[in-house]
PDB file of C-alpha atoms in Angstrom:
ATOM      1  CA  UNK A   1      20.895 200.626-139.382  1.00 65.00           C
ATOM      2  CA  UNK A   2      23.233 200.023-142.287  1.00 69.00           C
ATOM      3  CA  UNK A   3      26.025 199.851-139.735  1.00 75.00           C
ATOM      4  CA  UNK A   4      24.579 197.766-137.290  1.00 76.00           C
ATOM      5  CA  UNK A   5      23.878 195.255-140.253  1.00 77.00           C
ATOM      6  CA  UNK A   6      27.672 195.612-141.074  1.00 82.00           C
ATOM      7  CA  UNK A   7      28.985 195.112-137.488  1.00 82.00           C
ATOM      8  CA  UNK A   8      26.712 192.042-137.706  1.00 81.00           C
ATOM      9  CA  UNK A   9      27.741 189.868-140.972  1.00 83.00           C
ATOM     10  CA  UNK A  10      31.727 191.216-139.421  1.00 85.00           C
ATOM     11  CA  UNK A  11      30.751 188.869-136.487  1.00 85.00           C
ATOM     12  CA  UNK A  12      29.254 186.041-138.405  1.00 85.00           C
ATOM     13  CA  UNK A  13      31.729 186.445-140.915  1.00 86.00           C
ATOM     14  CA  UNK A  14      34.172 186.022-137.716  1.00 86.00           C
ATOM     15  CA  UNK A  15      32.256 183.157-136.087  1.00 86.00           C
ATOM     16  CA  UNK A  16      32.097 180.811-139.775  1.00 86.00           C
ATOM     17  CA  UNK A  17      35.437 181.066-139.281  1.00 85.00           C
ATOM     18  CA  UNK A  18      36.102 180.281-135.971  1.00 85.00           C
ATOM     19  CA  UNK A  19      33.501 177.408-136.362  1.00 84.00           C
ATOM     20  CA  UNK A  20      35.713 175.649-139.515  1.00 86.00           C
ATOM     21  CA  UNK A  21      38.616 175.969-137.168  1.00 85.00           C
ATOM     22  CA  UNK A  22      37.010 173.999-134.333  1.00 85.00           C
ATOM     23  CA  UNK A  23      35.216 171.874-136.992  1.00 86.00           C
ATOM     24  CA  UNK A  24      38.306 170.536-138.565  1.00 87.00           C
ATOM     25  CA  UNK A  25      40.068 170.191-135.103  1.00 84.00           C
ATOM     26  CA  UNK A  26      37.576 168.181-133.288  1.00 85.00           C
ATOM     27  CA  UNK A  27      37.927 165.779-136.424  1.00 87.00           C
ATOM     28  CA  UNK A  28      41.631 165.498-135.914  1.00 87.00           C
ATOM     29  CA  UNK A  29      41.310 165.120-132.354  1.00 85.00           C
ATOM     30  CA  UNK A  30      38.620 162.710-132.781  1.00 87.00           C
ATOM     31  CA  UNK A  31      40.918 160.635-135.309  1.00 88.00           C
ATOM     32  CA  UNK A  32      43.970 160.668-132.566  1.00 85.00           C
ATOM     33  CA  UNK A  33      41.227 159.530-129.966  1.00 87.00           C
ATOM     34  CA  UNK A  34      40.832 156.629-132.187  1.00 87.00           C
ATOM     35  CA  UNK A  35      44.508 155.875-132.167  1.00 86.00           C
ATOM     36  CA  UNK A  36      45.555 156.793-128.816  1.00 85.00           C
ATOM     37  CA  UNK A  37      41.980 154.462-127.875  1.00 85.00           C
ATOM     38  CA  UNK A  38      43.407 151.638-129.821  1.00 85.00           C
ATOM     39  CA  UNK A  39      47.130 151.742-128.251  1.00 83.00           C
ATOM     40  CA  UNK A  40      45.553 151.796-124.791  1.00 84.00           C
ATOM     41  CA  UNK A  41      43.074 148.917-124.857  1.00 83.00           C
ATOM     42  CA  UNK A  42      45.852 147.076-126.958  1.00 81.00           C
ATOM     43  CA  UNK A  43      48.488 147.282-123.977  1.00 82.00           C
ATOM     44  CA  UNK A  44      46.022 147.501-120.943  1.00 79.00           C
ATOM     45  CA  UNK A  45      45.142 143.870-120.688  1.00 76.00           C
ATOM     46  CA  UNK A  46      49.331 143.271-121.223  1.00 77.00           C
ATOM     47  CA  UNK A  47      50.734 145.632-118.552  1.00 78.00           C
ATOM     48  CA  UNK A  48      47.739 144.791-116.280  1.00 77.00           C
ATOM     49  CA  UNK A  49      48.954 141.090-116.282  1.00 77.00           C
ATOM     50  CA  UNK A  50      52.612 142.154-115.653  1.00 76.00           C
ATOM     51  CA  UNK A  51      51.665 144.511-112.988  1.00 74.00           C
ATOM     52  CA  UNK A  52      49.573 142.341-110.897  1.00 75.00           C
ATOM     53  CA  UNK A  53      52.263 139.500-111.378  1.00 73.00           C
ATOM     54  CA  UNK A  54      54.949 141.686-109.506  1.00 72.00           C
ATOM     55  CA  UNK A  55      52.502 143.285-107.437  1.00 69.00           C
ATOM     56  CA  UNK A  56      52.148 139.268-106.380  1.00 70.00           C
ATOM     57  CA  UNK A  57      55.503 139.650-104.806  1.00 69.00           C
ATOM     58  CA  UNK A  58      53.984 141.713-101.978  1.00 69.00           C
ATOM     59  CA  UNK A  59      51.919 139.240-101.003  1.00 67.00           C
ATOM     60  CA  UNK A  60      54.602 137.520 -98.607  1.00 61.00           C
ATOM     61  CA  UNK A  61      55.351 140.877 -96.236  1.00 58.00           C
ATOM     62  CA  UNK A  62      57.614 138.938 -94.051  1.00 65.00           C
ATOM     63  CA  UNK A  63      60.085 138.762 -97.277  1.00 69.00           C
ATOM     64  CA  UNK A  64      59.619 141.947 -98.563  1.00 73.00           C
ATOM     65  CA  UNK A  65      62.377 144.743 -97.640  1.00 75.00           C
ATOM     66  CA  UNK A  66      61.249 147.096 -94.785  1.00 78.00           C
ATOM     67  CA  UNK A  67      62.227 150.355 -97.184  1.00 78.00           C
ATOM     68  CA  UNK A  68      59.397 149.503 -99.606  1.00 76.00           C
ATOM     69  CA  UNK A  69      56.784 148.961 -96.921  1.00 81.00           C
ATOM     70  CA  UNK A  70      54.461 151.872 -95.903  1.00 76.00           C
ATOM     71  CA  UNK A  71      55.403 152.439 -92.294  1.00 76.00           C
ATOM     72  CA  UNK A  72      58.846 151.867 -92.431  1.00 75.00           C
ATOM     73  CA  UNK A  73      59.987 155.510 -92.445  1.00 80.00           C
ATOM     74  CA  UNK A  74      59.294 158.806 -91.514  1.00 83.00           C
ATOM     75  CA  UNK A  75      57.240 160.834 -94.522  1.00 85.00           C
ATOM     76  CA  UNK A  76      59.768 163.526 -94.708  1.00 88.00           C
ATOM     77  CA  UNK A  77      59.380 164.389 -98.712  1.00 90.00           C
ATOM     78  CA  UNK A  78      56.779 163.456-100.889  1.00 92.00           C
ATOM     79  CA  UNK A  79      57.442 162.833-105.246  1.00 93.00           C
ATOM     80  CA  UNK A  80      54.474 163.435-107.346  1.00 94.00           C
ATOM     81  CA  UNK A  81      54.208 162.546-110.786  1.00 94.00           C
ATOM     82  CA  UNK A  82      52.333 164.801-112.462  1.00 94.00           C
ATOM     83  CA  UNK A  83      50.843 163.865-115.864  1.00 93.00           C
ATOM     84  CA  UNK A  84      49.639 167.145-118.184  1.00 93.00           C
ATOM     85  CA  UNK A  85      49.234 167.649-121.806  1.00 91.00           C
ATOM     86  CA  UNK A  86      51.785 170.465-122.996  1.00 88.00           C
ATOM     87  CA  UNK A  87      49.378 171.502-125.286  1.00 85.00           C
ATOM     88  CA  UNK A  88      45.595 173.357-124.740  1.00 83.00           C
ATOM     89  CA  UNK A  89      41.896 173.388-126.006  1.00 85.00           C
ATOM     90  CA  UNK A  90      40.971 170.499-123.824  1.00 86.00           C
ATOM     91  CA  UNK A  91      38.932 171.648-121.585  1.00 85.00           C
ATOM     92  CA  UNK A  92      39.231 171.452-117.901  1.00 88.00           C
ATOM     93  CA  UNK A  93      41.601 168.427-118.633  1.00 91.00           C
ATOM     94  CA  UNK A  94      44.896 170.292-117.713  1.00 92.00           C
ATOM     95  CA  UNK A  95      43.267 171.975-114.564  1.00 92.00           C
ATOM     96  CA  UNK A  96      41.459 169.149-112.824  1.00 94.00           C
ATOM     97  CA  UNK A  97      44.918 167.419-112.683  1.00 94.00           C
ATOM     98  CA  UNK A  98      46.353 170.977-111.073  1.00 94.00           C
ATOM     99  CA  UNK A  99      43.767 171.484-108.966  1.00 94.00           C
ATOM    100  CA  UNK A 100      43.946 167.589-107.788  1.00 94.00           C
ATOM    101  CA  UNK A 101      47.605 167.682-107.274  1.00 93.00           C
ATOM    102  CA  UNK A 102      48.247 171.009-105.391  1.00 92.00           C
ATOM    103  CA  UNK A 103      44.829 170.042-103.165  1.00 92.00           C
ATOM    104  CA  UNK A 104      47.009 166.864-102.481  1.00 92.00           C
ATOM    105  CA  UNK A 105      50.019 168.501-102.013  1.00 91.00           C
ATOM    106  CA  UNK A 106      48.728 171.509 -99.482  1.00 89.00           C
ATOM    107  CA  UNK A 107      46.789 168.833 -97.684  1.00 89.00           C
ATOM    108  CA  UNK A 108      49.851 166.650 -97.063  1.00 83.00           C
ATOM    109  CA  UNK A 109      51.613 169.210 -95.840  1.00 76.00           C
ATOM    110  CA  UNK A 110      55.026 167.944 -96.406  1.00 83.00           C
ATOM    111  CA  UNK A 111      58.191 168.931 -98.115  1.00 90.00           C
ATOM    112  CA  UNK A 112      56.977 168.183-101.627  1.00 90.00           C
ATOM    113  CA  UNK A 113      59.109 167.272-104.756  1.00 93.00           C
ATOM    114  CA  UNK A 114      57.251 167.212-108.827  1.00 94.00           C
ATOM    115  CA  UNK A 115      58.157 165.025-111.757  1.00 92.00           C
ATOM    116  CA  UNK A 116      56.069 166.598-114.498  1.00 92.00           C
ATOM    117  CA  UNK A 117      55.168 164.921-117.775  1.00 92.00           C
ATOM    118  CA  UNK A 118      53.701 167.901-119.572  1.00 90.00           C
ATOM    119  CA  UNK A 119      54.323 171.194-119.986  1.00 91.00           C
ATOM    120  CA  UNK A 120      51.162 172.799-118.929  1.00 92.00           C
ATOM    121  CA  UNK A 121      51.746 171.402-115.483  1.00 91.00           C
ATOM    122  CA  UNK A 122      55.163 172.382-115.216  1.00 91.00           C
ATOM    123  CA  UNK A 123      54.654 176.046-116.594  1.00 92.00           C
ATOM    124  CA  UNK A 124      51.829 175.902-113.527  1.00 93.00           C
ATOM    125  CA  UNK A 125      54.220 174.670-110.812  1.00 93.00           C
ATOM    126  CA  UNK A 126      57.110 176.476-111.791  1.00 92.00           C
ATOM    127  CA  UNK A 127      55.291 179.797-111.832  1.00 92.00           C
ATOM    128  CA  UNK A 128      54.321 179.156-108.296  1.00 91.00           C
ATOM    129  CA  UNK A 129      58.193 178.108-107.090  1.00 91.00           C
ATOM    130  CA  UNK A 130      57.425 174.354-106.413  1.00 92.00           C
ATOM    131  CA  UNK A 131      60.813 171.888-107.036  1.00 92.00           C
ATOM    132  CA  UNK A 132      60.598 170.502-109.594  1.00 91.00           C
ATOM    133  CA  UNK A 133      63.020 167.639-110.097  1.00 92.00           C
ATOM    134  CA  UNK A 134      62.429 166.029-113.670  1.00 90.00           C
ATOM    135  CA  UNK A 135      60.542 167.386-116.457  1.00 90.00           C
ATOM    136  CA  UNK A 136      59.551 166.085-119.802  1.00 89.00           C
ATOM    137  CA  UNK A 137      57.744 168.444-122.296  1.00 88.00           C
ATOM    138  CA  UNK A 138      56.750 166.828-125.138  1.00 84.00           C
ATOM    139  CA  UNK A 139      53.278 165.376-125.380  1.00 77.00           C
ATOM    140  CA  UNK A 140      52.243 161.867-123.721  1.00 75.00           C
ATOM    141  CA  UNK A 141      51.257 160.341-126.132  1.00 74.00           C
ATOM    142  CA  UNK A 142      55.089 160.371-127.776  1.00 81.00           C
ATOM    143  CA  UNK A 143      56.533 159.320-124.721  1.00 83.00           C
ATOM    144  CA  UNK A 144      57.728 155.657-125.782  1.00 84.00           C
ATOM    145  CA  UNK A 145      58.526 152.771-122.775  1.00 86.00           C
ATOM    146  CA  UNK A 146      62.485 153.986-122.899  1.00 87.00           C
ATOM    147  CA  UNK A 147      61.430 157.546-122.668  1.00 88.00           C
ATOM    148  CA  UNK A 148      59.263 156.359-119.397  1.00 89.00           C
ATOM    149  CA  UNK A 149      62.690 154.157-118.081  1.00 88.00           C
ATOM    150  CA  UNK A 150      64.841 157.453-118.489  1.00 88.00           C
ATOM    151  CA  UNK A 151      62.309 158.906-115.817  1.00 89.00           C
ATOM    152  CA  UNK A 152      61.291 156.252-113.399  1.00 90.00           C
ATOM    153  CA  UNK A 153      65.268 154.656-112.765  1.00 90.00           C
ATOM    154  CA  UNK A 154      66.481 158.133-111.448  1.00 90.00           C
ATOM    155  CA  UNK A 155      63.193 158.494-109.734  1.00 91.00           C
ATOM    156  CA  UNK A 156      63.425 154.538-107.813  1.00 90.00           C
ATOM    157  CA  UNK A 157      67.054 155.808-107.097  1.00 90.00           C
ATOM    158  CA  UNK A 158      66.162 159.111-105.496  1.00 91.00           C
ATOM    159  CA  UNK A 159      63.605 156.874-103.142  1.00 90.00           C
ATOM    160  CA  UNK A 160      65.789 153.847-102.180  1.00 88.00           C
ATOM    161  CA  UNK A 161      68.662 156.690-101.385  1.00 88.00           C
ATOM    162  CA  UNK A 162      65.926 157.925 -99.260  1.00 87.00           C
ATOM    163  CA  UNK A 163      65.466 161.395-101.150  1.00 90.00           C
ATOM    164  CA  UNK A 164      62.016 161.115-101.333  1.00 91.00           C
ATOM    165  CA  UNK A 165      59.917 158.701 -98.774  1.00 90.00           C
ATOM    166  CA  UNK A 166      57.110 158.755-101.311  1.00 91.00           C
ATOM    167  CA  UNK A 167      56.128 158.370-104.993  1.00 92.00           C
ATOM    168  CA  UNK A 168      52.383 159.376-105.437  1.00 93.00           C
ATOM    169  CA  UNK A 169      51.018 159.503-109.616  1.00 94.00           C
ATOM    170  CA  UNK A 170      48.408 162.524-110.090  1.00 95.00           C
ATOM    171  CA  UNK A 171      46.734 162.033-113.672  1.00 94.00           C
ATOM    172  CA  UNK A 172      43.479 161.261-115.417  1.00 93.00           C
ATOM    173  CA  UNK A 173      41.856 157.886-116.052  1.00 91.00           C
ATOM    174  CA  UNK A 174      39.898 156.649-118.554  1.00 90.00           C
ATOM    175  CA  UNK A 175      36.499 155.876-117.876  1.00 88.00           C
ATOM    176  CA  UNK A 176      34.882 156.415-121.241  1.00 85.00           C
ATOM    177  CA  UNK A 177      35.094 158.605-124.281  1.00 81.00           C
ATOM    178  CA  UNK A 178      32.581 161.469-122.808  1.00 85.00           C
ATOM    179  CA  UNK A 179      34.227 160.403-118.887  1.00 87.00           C
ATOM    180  CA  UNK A 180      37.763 160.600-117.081  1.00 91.00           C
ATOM    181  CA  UNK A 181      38.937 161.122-113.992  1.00 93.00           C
ATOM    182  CA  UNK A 182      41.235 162.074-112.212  1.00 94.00           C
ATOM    183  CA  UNK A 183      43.112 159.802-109.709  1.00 93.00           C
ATOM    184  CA  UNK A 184      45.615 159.901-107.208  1.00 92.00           C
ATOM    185  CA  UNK A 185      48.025 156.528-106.772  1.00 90.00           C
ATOM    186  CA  UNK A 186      50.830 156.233-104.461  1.00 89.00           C
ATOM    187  CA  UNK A 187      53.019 153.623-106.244  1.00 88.00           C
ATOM    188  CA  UNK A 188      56.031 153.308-103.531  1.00 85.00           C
ATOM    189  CA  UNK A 189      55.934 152.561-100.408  1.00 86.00           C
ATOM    190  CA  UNK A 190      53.674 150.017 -99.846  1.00 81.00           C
ATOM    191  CA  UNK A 191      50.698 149.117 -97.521  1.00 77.00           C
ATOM    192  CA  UNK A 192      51.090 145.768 -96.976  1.00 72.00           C
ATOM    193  CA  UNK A 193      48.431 145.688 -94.499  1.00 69.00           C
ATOM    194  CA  UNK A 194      45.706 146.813 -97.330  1.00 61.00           C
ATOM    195  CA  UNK A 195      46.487 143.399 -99.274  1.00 57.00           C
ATOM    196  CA  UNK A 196      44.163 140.470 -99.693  1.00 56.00           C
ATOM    197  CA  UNK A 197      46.889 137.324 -99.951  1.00 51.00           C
ATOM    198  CA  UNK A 198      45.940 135.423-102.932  1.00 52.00           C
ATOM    199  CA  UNK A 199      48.546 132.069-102.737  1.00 49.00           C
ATOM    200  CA  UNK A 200      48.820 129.641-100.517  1.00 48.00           C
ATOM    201  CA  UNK A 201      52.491 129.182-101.811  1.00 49.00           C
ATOM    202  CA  UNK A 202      54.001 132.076-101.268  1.00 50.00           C
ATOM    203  CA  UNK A 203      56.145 130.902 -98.072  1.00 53.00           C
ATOM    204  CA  UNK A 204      58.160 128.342-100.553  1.00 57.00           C
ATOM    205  CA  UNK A 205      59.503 130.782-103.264  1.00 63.00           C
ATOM    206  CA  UNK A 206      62.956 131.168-102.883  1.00 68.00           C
ATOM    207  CA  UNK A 207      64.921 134.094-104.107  1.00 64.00           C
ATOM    208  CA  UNK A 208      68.337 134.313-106.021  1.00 69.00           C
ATOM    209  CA  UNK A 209      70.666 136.199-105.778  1.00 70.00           C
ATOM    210  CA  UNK A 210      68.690 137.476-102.960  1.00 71.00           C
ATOM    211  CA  UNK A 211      65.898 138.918-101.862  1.00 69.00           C
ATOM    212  CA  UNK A 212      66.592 142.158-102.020  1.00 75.00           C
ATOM    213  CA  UNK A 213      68.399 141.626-105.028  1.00 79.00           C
ATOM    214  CA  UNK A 214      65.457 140.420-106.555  1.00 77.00           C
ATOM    215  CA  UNK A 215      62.477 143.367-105.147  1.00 78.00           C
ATOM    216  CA  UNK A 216      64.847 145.975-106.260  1.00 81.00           C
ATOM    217  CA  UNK A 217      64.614 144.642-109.852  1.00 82.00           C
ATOM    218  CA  UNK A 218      61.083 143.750-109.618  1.00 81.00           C
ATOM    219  CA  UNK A 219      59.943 147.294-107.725  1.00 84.00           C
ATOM    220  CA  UNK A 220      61.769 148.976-110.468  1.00 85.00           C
ATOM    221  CA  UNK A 221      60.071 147.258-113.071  1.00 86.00           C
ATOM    222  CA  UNK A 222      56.779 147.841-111.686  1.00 85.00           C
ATOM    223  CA  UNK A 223      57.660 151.715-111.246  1.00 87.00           C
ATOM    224  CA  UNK A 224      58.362 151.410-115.277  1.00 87.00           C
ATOM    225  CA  UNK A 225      55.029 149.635-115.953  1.00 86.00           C
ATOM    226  CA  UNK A 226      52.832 151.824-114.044  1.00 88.00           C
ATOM    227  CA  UNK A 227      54.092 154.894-114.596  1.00 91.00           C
ATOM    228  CA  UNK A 228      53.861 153.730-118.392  1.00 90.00           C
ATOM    229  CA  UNK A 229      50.444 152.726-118.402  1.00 89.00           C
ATOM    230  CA  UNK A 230      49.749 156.312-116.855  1.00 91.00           C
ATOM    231  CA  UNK A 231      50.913 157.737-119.586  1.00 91.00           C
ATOM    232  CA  UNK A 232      49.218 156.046-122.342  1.00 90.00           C
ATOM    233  CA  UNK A 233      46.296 156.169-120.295  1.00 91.00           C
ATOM    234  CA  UNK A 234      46.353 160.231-119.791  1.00 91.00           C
ATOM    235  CA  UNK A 235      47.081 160.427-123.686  1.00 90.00           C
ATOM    236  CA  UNK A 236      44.058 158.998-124.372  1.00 91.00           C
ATOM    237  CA  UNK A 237      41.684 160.689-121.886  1.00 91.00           C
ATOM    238  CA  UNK A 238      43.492 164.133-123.267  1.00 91.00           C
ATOM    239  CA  UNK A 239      42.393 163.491-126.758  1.00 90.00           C
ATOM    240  CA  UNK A 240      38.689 162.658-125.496  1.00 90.00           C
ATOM    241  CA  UNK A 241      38.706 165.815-123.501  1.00 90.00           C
ATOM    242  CA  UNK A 242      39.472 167.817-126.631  1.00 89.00           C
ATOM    243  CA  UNK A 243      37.540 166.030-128.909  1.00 88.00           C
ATOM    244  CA  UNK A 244      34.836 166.941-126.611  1.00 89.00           C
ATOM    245  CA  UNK A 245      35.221 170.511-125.895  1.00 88.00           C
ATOM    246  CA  UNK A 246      36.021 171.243-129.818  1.00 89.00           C
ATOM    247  CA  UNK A 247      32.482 169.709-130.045  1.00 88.00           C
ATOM    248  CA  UNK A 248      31.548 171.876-127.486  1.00 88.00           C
ATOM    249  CA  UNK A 249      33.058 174.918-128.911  1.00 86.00           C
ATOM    250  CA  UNK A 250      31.183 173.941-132.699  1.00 85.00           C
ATOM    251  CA  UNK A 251      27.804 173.389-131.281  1.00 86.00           C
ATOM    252  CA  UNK A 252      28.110 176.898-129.630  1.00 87.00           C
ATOM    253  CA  UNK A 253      29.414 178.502-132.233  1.00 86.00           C
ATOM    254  CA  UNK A 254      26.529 177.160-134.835  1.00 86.00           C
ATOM    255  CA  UNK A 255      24.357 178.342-132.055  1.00 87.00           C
ATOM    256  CA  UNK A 256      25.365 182.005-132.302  1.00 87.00           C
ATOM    257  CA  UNK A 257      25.266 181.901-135.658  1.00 86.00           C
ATOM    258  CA  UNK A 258      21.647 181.362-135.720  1.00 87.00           C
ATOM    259  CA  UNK A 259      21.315 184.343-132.845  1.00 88.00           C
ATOM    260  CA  UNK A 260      22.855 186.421-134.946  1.00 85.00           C
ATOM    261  CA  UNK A 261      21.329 185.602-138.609  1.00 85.00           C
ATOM    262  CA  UNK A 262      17.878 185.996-137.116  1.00 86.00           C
ATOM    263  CA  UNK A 263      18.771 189.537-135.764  1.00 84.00           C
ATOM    264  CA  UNK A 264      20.456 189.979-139.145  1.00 80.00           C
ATOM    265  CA  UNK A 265      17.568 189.515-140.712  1.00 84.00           C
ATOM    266  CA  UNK A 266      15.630 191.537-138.032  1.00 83.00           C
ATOM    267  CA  UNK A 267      17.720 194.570-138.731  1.00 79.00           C
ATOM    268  CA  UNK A 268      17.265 193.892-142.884  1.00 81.00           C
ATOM    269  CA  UNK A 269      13.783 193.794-142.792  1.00 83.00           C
ATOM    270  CA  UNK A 270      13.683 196.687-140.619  1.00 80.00           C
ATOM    271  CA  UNK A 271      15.670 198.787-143.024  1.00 78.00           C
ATOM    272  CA  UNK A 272      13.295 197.815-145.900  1.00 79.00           C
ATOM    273  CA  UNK A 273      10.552 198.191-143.592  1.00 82.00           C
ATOM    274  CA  UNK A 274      11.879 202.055-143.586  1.00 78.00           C
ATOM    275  CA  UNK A 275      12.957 202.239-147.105  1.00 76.00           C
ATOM    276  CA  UNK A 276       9.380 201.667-148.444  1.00 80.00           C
ATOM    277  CA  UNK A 277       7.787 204.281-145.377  1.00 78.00           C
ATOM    278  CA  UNK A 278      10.341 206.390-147.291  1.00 76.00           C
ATOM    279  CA  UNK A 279       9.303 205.533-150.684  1.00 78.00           C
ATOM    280  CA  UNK A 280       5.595 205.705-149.644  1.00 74.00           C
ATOM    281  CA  UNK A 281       5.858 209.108-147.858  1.00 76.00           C
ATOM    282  CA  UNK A 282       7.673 210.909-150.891  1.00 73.00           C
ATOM    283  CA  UNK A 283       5.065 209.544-153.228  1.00 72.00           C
ATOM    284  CA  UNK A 284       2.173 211.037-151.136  1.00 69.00           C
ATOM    285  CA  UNK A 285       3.967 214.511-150.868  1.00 69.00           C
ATOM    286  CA  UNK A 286       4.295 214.428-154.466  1.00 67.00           C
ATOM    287  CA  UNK A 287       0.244 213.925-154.887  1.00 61.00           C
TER     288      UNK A 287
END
């Protein structure tokens, strides 16, 4: 008995422990949320605006060049960005985006290339042989807008060279602090025939130097912007995710604490149940 009551306050002693780790971590992650939160509603509403006003350049198909339009090649090679954290205790964070992207990927079935933000993805893809053509390990929410330019211009290169015939982003939106998701969006080529045209003057713009002069700067720009507000996005859902599961791992933990302090005090009242039998029987053999 006296040993099962020591195994038990070793495990409780264990679990306090454990629970102060998780404790102090879901603070800190909870305090990064808050941050990474701020940063991301701060520059949505910005890049949003510059997005959809190069995005408005697509409206007028007849003027945009035929290698940026869906259709006008043969899918030989397929880029996918894939966004990760490169660190863990965040749940099923890192592996929905995995899961997502290699579902994609197999389902495609097409010479695939990876760009990998995050090391937990590339350890993954890597592991299982998959090309991978750029890789940047530190954490998203470091990466900086010329840290995202160092990775999309060699990227928009590799497609306009006709490398790649696609650029497809694999990573996890935001949909509220206990919510994300995780989304697939092709950013190049383009399906022109999806768009809703939203001028009426789009036929008089007139384009210096050219035009393809100008859609090569503009599609690059946009490759910049999205693949920026990716990132800031997928820092922000990463830090919910481990807020959440440290909160997770805390409530469980207080949980088995409880299990085991009532059994604790099962097996202590049981051994004073049989110390006083003891005490009781001796006295009576006495008399």
């Amino acid at each position: 008995m006296a040993e099962q009551m020591q195994d038990i306050k070793r495990r409780i002693k264990s679990i306090n422990s454990t629970e102060r780790i998780t404790n102090a971590m879901k603070l800190v992650s909870a305090a990064k949320l808050r941050r990474a939160k701020a940063i991301y509603e701060h520059s949505k509403l910005y890049l949003d605006r510059i997005i959809e006003s190069i995005d408005e350049a697509f409206d007028n198909g007849q003027k945009v060049p035929k290698e940026l339009i869906l259709g006008s090649r043969q899918m030989k090679t397929s880029c996918y960005v894939i966004i990760t954290s490169s660190t863990g205790l965040c749940g099923s964070f890192n592996g929905n985006v995995i899961r997502e992207a290699e579902a994609t990927i197999r389902r495609k079935s097409r010479e695939a290339v990876l760009v990998d933000i995050g090391s937990k993805g590339r350890e993954y893809f890597e592991r299982r042989g998959y090309d991978v053509i750029i890789e940047h390990d530190p954490p998203a929410d470091t990466v900086d807008y010329e840290e995202v330019k160092k990775l999309a211009r060699p990227l928009f290169e590799k497609y306009m060279s006709g490398e790649i015939d696609e650029i497809v982003l694999v990573y996890t939106s935001y949909v509220n602090t206990l919510k994300q998701e995780v989304v697939r969006k092709r950013v190049l080529p383009v399906d022109i025939s999806e768009r809703n045209v939203r001028s009426s003057n789009i036929n008089v713009i007139e384009y210096e130097p050219s035009v393809n002069e100008v859609f090569r700067y503009l599609v690059s720009k946009y490759m910049e912007m999205t693949l920026y507000s990716a990132v800031i996005e997928s820092a922000t859902c990463e830090h919910a995710a481990r807020r959440q599961a440290m909160e997770n791992a805390n409530d469980n933990a207080s949980d088995m604490l409880k299990l085991l302090m009532t059994e604790y005090n099962r097996a202590r009242q049981s051994q004073i149940t049989n110390e006083i039998i003891e005490i009781v029987s001796g006295s009576e053999a006495l008399n």
